[in-house]
Short mmCIF file of C-alpha atoms in Angstrom, two decimals:
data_model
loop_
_atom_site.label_atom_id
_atom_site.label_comp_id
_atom_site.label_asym_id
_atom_site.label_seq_id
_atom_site.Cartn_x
_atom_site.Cartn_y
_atom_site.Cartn_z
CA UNK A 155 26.97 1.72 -17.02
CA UNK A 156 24.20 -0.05 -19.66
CA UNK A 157 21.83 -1.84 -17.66
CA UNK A 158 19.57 -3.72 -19.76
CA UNK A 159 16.11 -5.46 -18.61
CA UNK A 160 14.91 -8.45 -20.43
CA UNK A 161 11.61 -8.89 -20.86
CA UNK A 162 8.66 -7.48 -22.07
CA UNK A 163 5.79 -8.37 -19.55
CA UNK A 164 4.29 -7.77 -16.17
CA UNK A 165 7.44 -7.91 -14.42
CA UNK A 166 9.98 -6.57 -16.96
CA UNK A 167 7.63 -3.46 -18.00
CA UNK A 168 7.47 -2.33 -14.27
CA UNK A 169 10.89 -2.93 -13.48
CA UNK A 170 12.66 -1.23 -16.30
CA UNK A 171 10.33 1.56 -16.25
CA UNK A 172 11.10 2.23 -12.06
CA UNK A 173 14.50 1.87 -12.69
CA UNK A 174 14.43 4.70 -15.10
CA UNK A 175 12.54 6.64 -13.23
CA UNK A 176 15.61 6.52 -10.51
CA UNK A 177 17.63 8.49 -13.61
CA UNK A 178 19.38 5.90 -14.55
CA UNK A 179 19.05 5.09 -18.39
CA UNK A 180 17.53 1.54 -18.99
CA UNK A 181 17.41 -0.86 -22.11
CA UNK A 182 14.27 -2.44 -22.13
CA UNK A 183 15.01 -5.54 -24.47
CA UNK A 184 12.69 -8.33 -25.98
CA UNK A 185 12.03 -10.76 -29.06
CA UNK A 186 8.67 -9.63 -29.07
CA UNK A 187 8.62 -7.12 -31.97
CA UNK A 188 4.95 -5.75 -31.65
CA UNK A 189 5.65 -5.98 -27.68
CA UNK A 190 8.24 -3.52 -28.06
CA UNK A 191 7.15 -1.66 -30.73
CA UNK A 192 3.72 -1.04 -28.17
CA UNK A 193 5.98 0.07 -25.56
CA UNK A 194 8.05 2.00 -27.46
CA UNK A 195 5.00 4.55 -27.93
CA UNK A 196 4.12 4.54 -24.32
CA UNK A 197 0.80 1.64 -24.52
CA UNK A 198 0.76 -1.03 -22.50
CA UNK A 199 -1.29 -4.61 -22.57
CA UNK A 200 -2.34 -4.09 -19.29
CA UNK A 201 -3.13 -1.93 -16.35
CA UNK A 202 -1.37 -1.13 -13.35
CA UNK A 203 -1.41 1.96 -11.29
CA UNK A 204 0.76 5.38 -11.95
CA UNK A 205 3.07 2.83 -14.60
CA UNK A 206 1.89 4.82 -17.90
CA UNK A 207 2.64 7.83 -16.85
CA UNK A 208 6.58 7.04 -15.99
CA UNK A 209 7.07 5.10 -19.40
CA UNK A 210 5.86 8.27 -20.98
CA UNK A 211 7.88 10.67 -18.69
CA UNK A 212 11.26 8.04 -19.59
CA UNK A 213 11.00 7.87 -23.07
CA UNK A 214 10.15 11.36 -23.55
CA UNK A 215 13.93 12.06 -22.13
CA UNK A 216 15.39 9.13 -23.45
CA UNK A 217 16.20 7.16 -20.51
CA UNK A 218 14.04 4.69 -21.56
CA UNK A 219 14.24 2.67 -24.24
CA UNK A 220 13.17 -0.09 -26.14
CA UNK A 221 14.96 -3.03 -28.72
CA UNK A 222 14.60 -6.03 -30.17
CA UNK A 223 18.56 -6.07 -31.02
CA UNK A 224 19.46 -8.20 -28.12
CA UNK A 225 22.75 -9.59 -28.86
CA UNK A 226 23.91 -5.79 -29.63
CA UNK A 227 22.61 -4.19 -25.94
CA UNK A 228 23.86 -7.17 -24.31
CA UNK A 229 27.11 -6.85 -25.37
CA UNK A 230 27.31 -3.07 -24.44
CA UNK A 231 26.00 -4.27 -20.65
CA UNK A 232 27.28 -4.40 -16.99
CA UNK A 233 24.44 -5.46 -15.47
CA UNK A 234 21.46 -7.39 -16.90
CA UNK A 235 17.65 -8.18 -15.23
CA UNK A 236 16.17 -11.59 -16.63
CA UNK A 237 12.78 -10.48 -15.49
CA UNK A 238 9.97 -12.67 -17.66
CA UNK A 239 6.77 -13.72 -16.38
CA UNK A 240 7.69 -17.22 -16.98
CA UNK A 241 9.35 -19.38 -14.76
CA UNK A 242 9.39 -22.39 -17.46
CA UNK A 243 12.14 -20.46 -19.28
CA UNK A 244 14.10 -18.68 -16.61
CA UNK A 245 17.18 -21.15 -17.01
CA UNK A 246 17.69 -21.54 -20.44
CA UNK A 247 17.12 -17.77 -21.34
CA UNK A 248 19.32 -16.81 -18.23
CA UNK A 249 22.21 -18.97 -19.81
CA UNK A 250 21.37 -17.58 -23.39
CA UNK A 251 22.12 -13.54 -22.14
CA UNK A 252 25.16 -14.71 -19.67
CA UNK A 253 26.70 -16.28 -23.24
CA UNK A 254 26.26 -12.99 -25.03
CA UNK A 255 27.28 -10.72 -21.80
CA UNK A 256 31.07 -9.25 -21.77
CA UNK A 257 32.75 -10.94 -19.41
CA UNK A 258 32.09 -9.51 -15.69
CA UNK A 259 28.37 -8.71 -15.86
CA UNK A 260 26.26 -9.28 -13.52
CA UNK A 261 23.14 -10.59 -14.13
CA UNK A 262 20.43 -10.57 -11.93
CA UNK A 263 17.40 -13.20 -11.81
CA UNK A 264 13.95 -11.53 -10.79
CA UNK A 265 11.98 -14.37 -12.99
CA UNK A 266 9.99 -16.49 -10.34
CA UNK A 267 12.16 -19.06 -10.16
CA UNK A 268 12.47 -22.71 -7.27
CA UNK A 269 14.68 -22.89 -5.20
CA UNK A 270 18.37 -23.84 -6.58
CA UNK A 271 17.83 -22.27 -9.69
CA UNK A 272 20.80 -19.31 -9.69
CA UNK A 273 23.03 -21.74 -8.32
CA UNK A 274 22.30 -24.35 -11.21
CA UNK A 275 22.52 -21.13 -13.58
CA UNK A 276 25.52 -20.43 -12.37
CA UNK A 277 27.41 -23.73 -12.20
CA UNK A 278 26.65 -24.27 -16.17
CA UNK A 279 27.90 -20.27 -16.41
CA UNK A 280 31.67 -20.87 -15.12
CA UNK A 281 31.67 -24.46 -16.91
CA UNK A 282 31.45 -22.27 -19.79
CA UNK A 283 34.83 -20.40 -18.60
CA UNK A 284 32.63 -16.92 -18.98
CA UNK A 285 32.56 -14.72 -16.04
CA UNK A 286 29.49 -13.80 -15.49
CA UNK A 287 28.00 -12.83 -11.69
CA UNK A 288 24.68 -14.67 -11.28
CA UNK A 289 22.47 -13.05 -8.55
CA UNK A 290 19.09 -14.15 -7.01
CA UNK A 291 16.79 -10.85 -6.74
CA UNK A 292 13.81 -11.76 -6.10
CA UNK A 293 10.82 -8.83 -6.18
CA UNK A 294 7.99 -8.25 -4.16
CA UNK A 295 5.47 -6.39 -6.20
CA UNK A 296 1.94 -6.76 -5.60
CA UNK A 297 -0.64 -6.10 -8.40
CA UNK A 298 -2.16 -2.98 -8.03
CA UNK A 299 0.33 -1.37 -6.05
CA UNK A 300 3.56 -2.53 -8.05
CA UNK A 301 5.34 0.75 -8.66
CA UNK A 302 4.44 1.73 -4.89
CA UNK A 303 5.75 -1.52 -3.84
CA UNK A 304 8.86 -1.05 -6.05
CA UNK A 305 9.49 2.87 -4.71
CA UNK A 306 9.16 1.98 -1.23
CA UNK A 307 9.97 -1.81 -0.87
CA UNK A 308 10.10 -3.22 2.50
CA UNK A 309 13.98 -4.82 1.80
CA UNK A 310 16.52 -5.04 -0.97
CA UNK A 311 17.36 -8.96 -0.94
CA UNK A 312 20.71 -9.62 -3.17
CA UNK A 313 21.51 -13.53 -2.92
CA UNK A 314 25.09 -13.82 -4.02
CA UNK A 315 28.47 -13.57 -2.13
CA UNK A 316 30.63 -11.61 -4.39
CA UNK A 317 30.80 -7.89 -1.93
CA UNK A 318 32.28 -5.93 -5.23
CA UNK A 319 28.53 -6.96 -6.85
CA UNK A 320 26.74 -6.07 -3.77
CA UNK A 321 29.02 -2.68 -4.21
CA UNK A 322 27.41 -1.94 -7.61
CA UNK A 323 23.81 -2.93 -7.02
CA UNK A 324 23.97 -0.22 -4.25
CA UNK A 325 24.84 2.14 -6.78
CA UNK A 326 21.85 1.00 -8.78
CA UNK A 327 19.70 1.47 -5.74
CA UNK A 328 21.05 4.32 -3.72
CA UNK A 329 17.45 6.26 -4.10
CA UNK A 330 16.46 3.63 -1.61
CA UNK A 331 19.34 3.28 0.25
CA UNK A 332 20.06 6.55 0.90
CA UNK A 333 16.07 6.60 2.28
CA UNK A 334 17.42 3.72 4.65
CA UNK A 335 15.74 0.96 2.45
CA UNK A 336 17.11 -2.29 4.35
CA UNK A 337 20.08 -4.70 2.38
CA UNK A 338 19.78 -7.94 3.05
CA UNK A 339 22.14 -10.35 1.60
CA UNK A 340 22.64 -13.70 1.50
CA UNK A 341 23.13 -16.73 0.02
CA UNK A 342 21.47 -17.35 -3.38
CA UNK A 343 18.89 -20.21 -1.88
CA UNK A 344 17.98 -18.19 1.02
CA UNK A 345 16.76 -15.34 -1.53
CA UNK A 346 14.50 -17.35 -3.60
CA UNK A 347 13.40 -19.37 -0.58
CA UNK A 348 12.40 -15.79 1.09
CA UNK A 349 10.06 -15.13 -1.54
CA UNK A 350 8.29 -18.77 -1.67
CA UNK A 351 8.34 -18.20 2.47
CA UNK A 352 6.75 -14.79 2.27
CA UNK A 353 3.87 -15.95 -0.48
CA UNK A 354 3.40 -19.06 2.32
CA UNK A 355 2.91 -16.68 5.48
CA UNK A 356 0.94 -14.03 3.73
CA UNK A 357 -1.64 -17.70 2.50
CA UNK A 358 -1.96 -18.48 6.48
CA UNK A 359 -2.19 -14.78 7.19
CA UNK A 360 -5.51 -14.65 5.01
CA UNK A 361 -6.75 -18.49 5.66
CA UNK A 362 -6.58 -17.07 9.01
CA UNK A 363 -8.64 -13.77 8.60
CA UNK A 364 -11.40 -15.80 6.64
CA UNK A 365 -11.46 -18.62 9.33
CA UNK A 366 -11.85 -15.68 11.78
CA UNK A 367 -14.36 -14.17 9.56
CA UNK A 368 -16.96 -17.20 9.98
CA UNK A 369 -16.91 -17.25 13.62
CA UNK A 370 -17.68 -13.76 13.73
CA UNK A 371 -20.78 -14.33 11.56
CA UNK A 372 -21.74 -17.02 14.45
CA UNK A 373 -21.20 -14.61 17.16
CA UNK A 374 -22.55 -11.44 15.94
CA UNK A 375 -19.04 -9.94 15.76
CA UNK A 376 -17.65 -7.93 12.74
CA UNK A 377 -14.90 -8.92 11.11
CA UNK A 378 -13.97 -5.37 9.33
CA UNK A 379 -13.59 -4.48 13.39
CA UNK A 380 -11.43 -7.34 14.12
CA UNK A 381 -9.10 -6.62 11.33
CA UNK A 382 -8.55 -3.12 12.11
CA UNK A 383 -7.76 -4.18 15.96
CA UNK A 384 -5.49 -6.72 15.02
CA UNK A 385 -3.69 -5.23 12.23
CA UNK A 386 -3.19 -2.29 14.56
CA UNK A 387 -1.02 -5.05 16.54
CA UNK A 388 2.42 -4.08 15.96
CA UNK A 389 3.24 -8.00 15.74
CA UNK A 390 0.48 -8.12 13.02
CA UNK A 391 0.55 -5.53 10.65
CA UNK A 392 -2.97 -4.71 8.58
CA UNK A 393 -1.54 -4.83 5.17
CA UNK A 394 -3.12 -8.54 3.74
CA UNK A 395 -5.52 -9.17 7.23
CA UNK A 396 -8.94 -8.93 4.73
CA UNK A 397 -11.39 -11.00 4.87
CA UNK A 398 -12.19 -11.84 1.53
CA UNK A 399 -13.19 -14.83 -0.96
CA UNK A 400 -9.72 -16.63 -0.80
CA UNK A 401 -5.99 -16.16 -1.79
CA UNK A 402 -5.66 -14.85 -5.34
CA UNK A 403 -2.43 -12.73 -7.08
CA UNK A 404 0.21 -14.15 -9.78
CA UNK A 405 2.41 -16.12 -8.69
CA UNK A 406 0.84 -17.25 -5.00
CA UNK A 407 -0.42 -20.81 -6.42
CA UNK A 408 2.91 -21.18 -7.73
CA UNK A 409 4.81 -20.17 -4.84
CA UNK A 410 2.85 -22.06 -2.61
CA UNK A 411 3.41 -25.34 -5.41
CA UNK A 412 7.11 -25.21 -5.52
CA UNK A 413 7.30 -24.87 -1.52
CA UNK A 414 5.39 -27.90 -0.95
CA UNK A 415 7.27 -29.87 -3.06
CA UNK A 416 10.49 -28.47 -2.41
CA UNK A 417 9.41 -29.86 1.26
CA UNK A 418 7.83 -32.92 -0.06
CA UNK A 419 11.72 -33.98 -1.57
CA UNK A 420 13.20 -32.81 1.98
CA UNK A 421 10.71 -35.13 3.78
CA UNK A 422 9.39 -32.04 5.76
CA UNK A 423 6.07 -31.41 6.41
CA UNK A 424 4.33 -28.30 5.73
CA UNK A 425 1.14 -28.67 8.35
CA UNK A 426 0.34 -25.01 8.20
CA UNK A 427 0.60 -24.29 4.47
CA UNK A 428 -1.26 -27.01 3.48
CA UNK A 429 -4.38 -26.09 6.18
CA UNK A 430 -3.95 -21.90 5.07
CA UNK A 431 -4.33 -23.67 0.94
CA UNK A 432 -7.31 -26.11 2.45
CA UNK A 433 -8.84 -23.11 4.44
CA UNK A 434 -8.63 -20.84 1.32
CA UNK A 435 -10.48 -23.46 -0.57
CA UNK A 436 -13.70 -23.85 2.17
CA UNK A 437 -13.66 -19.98 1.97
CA UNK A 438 -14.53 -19.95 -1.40
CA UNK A 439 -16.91 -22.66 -1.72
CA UNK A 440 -18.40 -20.64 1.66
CA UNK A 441 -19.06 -17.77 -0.63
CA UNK A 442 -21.07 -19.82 -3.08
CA UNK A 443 -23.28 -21.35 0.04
CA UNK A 444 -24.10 -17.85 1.29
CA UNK A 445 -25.29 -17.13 -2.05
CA UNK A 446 -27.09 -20.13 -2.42
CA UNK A 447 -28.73 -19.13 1.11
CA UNK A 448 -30.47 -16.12 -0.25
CA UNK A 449 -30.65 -17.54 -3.88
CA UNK A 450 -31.76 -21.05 -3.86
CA UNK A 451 -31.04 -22.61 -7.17
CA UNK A 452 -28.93 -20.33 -9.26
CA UNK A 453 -30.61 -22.33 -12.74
CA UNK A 454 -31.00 -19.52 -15.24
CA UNK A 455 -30.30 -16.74 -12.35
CA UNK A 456 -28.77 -13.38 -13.66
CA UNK A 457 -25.48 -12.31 -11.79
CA UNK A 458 -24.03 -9.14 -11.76
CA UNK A 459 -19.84 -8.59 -10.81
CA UNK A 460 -18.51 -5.77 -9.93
CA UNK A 461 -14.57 -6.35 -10.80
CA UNK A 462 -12.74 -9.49 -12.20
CA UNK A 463 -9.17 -8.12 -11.59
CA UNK A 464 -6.84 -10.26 -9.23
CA UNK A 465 -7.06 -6.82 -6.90
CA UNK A 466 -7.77 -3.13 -7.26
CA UNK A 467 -5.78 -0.76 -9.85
CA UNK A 468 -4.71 -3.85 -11.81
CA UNK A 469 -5.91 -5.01 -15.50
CA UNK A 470 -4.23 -8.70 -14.18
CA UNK A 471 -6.67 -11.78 -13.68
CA UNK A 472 -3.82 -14.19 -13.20
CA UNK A 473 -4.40 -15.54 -10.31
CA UNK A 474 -8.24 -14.11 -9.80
CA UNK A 475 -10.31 -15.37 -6.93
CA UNK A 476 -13.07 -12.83 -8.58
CA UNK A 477 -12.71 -15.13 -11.81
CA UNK A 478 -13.10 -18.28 -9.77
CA UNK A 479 -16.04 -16.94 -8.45
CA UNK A 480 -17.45 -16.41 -11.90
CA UNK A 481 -16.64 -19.73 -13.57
CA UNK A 482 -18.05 -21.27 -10.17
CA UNK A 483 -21.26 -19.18 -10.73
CA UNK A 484 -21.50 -20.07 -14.47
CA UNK A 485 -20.79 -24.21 -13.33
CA UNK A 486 -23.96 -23.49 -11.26
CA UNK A 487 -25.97 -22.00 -13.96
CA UNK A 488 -25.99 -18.89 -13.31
CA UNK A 489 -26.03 -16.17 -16.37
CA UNK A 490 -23.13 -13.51 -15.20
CA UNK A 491 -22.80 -10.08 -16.57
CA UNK A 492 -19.70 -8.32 -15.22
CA UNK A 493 -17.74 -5.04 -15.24
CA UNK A 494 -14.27 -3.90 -14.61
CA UNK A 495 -12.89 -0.81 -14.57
CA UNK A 496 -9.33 -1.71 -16.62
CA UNK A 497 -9.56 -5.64 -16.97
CA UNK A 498 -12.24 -5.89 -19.61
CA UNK A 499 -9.51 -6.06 -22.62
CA UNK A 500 -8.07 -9.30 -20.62
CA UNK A 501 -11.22 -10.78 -19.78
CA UNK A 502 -12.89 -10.53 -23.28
CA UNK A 503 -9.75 -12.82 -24.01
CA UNK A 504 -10.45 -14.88 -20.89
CA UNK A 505 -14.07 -14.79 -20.28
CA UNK A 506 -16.18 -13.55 -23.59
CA UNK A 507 -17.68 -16.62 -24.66
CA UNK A 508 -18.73 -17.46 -20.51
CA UNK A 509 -20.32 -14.54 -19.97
CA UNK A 510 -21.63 -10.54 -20.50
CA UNK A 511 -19.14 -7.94 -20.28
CA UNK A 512 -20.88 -4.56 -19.89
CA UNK A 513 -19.12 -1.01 -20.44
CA UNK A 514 -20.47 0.07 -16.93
CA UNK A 515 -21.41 -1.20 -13.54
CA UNK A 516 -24.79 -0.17 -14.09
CA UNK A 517 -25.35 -2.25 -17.19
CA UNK A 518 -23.54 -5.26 -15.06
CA UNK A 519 -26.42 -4.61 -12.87
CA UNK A 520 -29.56 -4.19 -15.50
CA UNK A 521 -32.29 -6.67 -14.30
CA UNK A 522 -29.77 -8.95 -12.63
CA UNK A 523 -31.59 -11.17 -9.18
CA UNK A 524 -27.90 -10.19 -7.01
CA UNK A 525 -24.94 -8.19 -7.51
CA UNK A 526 -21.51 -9.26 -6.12
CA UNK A 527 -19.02 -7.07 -5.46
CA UNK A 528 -15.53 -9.23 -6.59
CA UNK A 529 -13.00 -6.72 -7.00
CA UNK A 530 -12.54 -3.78 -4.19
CA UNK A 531 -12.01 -0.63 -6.72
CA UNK A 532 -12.40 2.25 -4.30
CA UNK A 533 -14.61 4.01 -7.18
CA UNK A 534 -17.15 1.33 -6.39
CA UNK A 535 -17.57 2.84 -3.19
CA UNK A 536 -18.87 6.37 -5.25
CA UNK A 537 -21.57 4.63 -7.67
CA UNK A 538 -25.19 5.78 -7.52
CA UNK A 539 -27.32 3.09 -5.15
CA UNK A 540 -30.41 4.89 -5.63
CA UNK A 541 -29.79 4.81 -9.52
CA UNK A 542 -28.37 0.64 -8.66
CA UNK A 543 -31.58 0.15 -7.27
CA UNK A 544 -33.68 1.29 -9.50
CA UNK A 545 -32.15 -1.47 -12.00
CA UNK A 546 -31.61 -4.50 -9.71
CA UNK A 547 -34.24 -6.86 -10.30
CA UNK A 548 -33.67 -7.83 -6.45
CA UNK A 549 -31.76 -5.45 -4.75
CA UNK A 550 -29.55 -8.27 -3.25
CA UNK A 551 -25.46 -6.90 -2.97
CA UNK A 552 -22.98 -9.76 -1.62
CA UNK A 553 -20.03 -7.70 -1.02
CA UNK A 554 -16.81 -9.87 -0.78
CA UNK A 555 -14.61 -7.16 0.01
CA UNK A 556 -16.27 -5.59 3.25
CA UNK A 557 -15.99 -2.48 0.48
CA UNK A 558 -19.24 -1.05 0.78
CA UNK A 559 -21.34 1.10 3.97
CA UNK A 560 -23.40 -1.73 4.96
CA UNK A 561 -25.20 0.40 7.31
CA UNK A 562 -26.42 2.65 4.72
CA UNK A 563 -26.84 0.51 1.56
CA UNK A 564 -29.74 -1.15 4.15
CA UNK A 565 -31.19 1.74 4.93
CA UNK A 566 -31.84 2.62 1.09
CA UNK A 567 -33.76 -0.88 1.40
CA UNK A 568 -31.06 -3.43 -0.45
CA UNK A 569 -30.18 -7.29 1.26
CA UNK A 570 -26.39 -6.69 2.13
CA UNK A 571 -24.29 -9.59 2.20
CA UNK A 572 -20.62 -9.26 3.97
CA UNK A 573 -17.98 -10.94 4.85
CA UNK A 574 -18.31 -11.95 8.57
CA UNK A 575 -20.11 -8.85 9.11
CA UNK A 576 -22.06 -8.67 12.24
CA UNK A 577 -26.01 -8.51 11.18
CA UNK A 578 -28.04 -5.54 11.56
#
C-alpha cells in the first residue's frame, strides 16, 4: 500500500520518517517547496534527537520520500496522516486530501485537534458521497524524546469503529504490536479527549511536584529525594515528577485551553486543572523571587542561561518555560546572554533583538553577576566549573533543573541555587 504523510513540520517530519524506518515506504507530502526540497537532502529546521540520522538512512534506500505533487500521491494512497503543526487548519485541509483520496482510504488525523473534530470531518466527508474512513490518532511525542516516544509508545489509540480499518492500521504497526504495544480503540471523541486528558494530568502531576518542592525548601527536605521516592511508587511513575520552573512543551497550553472550555460549554468544572495552571504560574514567578533574593534589583544586571529549548535534545522553544524566564528577566531589566546547544537557529528568530546569544556556555557566562541553568542538557552536567568560575563575575548558579552536583559546585566556592533543595 502508498501511505502518504502530510505535512512538513514537527509532527509530520517525525512521523513519516519512524514510519519508514518500520520498512514500510512513506510519501512525505507538502506545499512547502523549499520545506521539501530541505528534507529531501536529509536537513532539517530543527533539532530533535536520533531523527537525522533515520531521514538519511530512508532516503538513502528510497523508502522515504519527498513531493510537492499532492493531488498525484494522494490519488495513488490507502492510507493518509494529516499530521501539521496547526490545529487552525486541521479541518479544512483534512476535507481537501479526503476529496482527492480514491475512494476507501483511510485517513488518519494526528493534527492537535478539540474534541469533535473527526466526527465533524467526517459528517461533511459522506455528505460528499466519497468514502473515505476518518480516524482520530492522536500522538504522544514529547520533545526531545519524540522518536523514542514514537518506537516505544505507551498505547496505540485508533478512534473509529470500522474493525476492517483497525485490521489495516495493525498491519501498519505490527513492529509494535508484535512487541505487545497495547491497542486501544474507541470512539473518535474518546481519542482526542485522551490526549487533552493526558496533557491535563501530566499539568497537576508537575503543579504538584513544584508545590511539593517549596515546602521542602521550608523544611530542610530535598526535593530531588522526594521525587525519586515517589516516582519509585508504582502508582506514580517518575517520568514528568521534576521539580522545575513550570509546565512548558507544544501543545500543553493548548491542550489545557481547549479542555477548559470544552468543560466551560458542558457546565463542568475543572477545580484541579485550573489550580495545577494557577500553581504553574506562582512557580514561575517563585523563580524570579529567589533570584531577586540573592540579586536585589536586577536594573542593568548581566544574566547568563544555560538552554532556551522547551526540554533537552530539542531545537523547539514552543512552549518554553526557559524563554519565559528570559523575557521575565529582560521585563526586569536584566541584560541576558544565553546559550543552547541546538536552539540558537530558532532563538536568533525568536530572541535576537532581546538579548546575547553566545556560541558557548562559557561566553553565556563571561562577566555575567548569576548564571541560570534553564534547559537540563545532560552535557551541562560535563562543563568546566573551575574554568565557569574563573569568568563569573559572581559565581552565583540558580539551577532550575536540580541538574547540577550541588554538593560539589559549593565546595569549588559558587552560591548554588535549587529547586527545593535542602540547604547545605
Amino acid at each position: 500500500m502508498q501511505i502518504v504523510v502530510y505535512g512538513s513540520g514537527y509532527l509530520g517530519t517525525i512521523l513519516s520518517a519512524c514510519l519508514a524506518d518500520f520498512g514500510i515506504p512513506i510519501v512525505c507530502c507538502d506545499a512547502a517547496h523549499d520545506q521539501i526540497l530541505q528534507l529531501a537532502q536529509g536537513k532539517l529546521s530543527f533539532y530533535e534527537k536520533n531523527l537525522e540520522e533515520i531521514i538519511k538512512r530512508n532516503t538513502r534506500v528510497g523508502r522515504l520520500t519527498y513531493s510537492t505533487e499532492i493531488d498525484v500521491q494522494l490519488g495513488r494512497s490507502q492510507v493518509i496522516y494529516l499530521a501539521e503543526d496547526d490545529p487552525m487548519e486541521t479541518e479544512s485541509t483534512a476535507l481537501r486530501l479526503a476529496a482527492a483520496a480514491p475512494q476507501g482510504t483511510i485517513l488518519l488525523i494526528c493534527s492537535p485537534a478539540p474534541v469533535g473534530t473527526t466526527t465533524r470531518i467526517a459528517r461533511k466527508v459522506a455528505a460528499l458521497d466519497h468514502e473515505v474512513f476518518v480516524v482520530a490518532h492522536p500522538l504522544s511525542l514529547t520533545e526531545g524524546c519524540a522518536v523514542e516516544d514514537f518506537n516505544w509508545p505507551d498505547r496505540l489509540l485508533f478512534g473509529t469503529t470500522h474493525p476492517q480499518v483497525v485490521a489495516t492500521l495493525k498491519l501498519i504497526y505490527r513492529p509494535l504490536v508484535m512487541r505487545g504495544t497495547p491497542v486501544i480503540v474507541t470512539n473518535p471523541e474518546t481519542a482526542e479527549l485522551v490526549r487533552e486528558a493526558a496533557t491535563a494530568f501530566l499539568a497537576t502531576k508537575v503543579s504538584f511536584i513544584n508545590e511539593m518542592a517549596t515546602l521542602c525548601e521550608q523544611v530542610n527536605a530535598d526535593a530531588l529525594d522526594l521525587s525519586l521516592a515517589l516516582g519509585l511508587d508504582k502508582r506514580i511513575a517518575p517520568r514528568c515528577l521534576q521539580a522545575g520552573v513550570g509546565l512548558g512543551g507544544t501543545f500543553v497550553e493548548g491542550d489545557i485551553a481547549n479542555l477548559t472550555a470544552l468543560a466551560q460549554r458542558k457546565n463542568v468544572e475543572l477545580r484541579m486543572l485550573e489550580a495545577a495552571r494557577s500553581v504553574s504560574e506562582q512557580h514561575a514567578e517563585r523563580t524570579m523571587r529567589k533570584i531577586a533574593e540573592v540579586i536585589p534589583s536586577l536594573q542593568g544586571r548581566r544574566v547568563g542561561m544555560l538552554g532556551l529549548a522547551v526540554k533537552p535534545h530539542t531545537s523547539s522553544l514552543a512552549g518554553s518555560s526557559s524563554v519565559a524566564l528570559a523575557r521575565q528577566l529582560i521585563d526586569s531589566g536584566a541584560v541576558v546572554r544565553a546559550y543552547d546547544p541546538f536552539a540558537m537557529p530558532q532563538a536568533k528568530l525568536e530572541l535576537d533583538q532581546l538579548i546575547a546569544l553566545c556560541d558557548t556556555p562559557y561566553l553565556a557566562a563571561e562577566g555575567v553577576d548569576a548564571l541560570i541553568l534553564a534547559t537540563g542538557w545532560p552535557e551541562f552536567r560535563s562543563l568546566d566549573f573551575v574554568r565557569m568560575k574563573g569568568l563569573l563575575s559572581r559565581p552565583l548558579i540558580v539551577d532550575t533543573k536540580n541538574l547540577l552536583d550541588s554538593e560539589r559546585l559549593r565546595g569549588l566556592g559558587f552560591e548554588y541555587l535549587g529547586i527545593g533543595r535542602a540547604q547545605a
